[in-house]
mmCIF file with all atom_site columns, C-alpha atoms in Angstrom:
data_model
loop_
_atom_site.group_PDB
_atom_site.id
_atom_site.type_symbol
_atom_site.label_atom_id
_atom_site.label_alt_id
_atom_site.label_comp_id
_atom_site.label_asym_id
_atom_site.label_entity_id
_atom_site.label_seq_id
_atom_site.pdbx_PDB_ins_code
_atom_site.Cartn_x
_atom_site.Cartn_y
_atom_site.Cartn_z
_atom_site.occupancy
_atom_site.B_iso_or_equiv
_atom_site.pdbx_formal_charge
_atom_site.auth_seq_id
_atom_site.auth_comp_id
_atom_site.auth_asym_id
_atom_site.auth_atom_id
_atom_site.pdbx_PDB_model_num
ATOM 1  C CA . UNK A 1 1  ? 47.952 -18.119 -7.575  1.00 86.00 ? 25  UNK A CA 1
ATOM 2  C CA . UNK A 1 2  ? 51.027 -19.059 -5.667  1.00 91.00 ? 26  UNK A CA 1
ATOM 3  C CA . UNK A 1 3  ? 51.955 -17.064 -2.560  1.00 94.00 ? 27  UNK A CA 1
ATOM 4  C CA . UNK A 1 4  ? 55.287 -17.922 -0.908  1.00 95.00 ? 28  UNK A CA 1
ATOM 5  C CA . UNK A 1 5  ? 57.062 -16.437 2.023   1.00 95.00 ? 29  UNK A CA 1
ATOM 6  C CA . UNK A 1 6  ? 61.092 -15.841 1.033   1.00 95.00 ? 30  UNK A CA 1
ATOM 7  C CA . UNK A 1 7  ? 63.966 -14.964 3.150   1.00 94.00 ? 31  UNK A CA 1
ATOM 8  C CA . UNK A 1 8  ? 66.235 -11.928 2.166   1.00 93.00 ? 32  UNK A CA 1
ATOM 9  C CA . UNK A 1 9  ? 69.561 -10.826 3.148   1.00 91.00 ? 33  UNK A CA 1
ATOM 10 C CA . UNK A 1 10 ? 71.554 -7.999  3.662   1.00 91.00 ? 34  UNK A CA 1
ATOM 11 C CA . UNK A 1 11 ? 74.822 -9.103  1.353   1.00 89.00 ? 35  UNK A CA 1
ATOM 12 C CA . UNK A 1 12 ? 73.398 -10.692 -1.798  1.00 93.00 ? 36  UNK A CA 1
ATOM 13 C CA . UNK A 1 13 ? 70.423 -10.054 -3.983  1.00 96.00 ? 37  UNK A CA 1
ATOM 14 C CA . UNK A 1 14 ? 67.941 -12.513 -3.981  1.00 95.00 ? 38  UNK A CA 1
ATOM 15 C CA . UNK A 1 15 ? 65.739 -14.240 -6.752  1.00 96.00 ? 39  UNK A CA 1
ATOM 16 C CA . UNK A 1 16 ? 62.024 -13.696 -6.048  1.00 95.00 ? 40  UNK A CA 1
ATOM 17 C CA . UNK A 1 17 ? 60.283 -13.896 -9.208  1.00 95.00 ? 41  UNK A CA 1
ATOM 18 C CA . UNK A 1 18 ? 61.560 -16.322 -12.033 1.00 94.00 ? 42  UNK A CA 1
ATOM 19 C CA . UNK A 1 19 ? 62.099 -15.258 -16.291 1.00 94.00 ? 43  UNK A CA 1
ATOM 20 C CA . UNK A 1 20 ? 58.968 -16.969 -17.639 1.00 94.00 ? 44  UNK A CA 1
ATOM 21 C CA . UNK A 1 21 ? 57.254 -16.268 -21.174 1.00 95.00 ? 45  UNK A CA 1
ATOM 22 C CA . UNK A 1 22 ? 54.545 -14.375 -19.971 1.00 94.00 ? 46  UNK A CA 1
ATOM 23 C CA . UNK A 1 23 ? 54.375 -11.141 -18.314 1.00 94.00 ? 47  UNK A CA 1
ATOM 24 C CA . UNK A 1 24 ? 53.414 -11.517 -14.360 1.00 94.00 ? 48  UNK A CA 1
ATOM 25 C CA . UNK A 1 25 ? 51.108 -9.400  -12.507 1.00 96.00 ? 49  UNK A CA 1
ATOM 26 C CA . UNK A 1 26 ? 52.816 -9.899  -8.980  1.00 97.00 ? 50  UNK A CA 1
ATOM 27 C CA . UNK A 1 27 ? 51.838 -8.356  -5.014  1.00 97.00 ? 51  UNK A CA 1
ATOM 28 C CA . UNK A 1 28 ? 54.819 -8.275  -2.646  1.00 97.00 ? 52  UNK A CA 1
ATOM 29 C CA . UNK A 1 29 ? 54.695 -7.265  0.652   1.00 97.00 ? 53  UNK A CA 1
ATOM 30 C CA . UNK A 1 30 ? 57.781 -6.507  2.935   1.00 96.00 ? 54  UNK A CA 1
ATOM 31 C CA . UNK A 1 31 ? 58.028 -8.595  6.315   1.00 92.00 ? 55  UNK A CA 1
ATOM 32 C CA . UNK A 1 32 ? 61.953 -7.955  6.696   1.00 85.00 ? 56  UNK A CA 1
ATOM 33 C CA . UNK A 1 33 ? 61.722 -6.166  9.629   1.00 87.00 ? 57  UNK A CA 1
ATOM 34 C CA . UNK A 1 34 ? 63.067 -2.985  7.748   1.00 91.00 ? 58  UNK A CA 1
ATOM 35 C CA . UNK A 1 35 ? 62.952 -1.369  4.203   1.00 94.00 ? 59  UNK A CA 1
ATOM 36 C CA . UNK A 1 36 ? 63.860 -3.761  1.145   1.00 95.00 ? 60  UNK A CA 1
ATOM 37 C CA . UNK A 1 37 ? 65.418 -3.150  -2.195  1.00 96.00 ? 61  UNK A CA 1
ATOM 38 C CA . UNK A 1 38 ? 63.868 -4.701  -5.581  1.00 97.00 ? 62  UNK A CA 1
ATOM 39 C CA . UNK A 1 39 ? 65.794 -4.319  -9.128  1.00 97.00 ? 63  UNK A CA 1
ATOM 40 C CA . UNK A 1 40 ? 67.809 -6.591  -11.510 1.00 96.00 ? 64  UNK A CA 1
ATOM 41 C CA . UNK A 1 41 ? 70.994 -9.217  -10.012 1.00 96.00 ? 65  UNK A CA 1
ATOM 42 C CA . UNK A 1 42 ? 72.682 -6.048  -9.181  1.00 95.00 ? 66  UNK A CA 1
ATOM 43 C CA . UNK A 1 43 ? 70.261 -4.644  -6.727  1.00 94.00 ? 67  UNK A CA 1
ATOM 44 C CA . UNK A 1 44 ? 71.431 -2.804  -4.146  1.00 94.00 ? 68  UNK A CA 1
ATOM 45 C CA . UNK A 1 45 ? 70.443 -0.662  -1.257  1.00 93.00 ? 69  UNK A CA 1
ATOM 46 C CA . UNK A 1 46 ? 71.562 2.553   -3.329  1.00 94.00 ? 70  UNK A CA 1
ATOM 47 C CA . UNK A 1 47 ? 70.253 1.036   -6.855  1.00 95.00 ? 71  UNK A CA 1
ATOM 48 C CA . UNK A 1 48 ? 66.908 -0.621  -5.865  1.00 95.00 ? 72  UNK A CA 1
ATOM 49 C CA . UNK A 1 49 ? 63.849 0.416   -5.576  1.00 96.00 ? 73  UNK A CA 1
ATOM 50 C CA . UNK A 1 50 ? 62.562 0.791   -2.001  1.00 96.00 ? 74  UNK A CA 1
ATOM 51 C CA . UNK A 1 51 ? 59.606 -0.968  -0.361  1.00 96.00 ? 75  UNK A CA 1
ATOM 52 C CA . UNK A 1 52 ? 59.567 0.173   3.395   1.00 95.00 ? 76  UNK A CA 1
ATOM 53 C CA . UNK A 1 53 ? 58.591 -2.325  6.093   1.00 94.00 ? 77  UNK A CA 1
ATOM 54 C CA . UNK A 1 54 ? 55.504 -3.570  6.447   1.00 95.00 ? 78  UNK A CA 1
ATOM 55 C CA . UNK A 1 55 ? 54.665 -2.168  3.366   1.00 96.00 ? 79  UNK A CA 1
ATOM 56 C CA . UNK A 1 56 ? 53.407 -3.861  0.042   1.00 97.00 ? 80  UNK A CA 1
ATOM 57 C CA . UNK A 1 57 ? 53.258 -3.127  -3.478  1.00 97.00 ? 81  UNK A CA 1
ATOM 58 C CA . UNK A 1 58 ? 51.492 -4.606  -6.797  1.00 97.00 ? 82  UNK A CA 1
ATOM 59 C CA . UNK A 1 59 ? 54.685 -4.986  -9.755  1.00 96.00 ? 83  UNK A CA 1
ATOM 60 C CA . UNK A 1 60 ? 53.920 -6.058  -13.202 1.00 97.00 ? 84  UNK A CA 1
ATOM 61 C CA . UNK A 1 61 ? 56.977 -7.946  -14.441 1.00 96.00 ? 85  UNK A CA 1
ATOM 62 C CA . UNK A 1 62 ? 57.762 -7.864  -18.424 1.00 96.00 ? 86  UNK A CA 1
ATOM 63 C CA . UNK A 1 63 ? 58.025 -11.351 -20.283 1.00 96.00 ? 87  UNK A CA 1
ATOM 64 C CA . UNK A 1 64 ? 61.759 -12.780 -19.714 1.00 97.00 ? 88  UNK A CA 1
ATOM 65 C CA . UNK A 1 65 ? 62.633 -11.086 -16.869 1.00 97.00 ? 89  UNK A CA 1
ATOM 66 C CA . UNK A 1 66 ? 63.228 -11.942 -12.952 1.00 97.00 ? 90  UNK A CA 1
ATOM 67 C CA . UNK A 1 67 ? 63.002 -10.093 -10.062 1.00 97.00 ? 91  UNK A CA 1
ATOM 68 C CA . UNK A 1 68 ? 65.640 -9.731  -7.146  1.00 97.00 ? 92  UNK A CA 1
ATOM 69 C CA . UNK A 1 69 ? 65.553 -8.764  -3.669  1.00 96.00 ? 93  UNK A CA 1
ATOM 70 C CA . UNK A 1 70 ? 68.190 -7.080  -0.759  1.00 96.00 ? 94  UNK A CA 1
ATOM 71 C CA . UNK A 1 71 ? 67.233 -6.104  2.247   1.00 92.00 ? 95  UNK A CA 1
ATOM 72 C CA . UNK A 1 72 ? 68.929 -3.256  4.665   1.00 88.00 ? 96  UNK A CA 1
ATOM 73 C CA . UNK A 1 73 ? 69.411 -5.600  7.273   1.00 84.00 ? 97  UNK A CA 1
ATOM 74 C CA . UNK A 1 74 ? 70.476 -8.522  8.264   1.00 77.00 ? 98  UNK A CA 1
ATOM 75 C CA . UNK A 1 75 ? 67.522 -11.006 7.312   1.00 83.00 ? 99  UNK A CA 1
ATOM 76 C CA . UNK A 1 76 ? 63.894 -11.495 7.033   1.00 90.00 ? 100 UNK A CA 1
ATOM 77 C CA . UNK A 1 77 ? 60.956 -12.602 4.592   1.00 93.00 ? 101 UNK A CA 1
ATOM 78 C CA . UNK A 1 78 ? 59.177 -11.044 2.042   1.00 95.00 ? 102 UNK A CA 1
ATOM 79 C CA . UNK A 1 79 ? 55.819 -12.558 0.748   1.00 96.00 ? 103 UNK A CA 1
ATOM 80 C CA . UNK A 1 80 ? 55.416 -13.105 -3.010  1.00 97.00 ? 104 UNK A CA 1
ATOM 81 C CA . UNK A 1 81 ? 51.813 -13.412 -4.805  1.00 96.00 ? 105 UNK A CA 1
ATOM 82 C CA . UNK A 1 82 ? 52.308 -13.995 -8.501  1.00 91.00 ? 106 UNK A CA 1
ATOM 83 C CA . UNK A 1 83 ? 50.402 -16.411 -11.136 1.00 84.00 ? 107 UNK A CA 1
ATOM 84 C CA . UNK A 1 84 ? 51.152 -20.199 -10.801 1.00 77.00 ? 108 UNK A CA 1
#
């Protein structure tokens, strides 16, 4: 397992999980200091799907596809555990 701390933004969408050929079983928890927004390279704060702060959720991503990342203010981290 790899865990990884990565920072998020307000203004663009951030990669946090990488297209690989397998699907991924991933646990993110939210350390931004308020809610956070996952989806597709679009994501937005209107679009995404809302993890509030200091909150944490278990995703399973489909084969081929990545996960991105906004957050509703101006920065902080979010912690990724997903299969190495």
């Amino acid at each position: 397992m790899i865990s990884e701390s990565i920072a998020v933004n307000n203004s663009t969408p951030t990669k946090i999980i990488d297209s690989v050929n397998f699907h991924q079983q991933i646990y993110v928890h939210n350390e931004h200091g308020s809610a956070i927004y996952l989806g597709g390279s679009n994501d937005t704060t209107s679009t995404g799907f809302e993890l509030a702060n200091n909150s944490s959720t278990t995703m399973r991503i489909p084969q081929d596809n990545e996960l991105y990342c906004i957050g509703s203010s101006e920065s902080g981290n979010v912690i990724v555990v997903r299969p190495d």
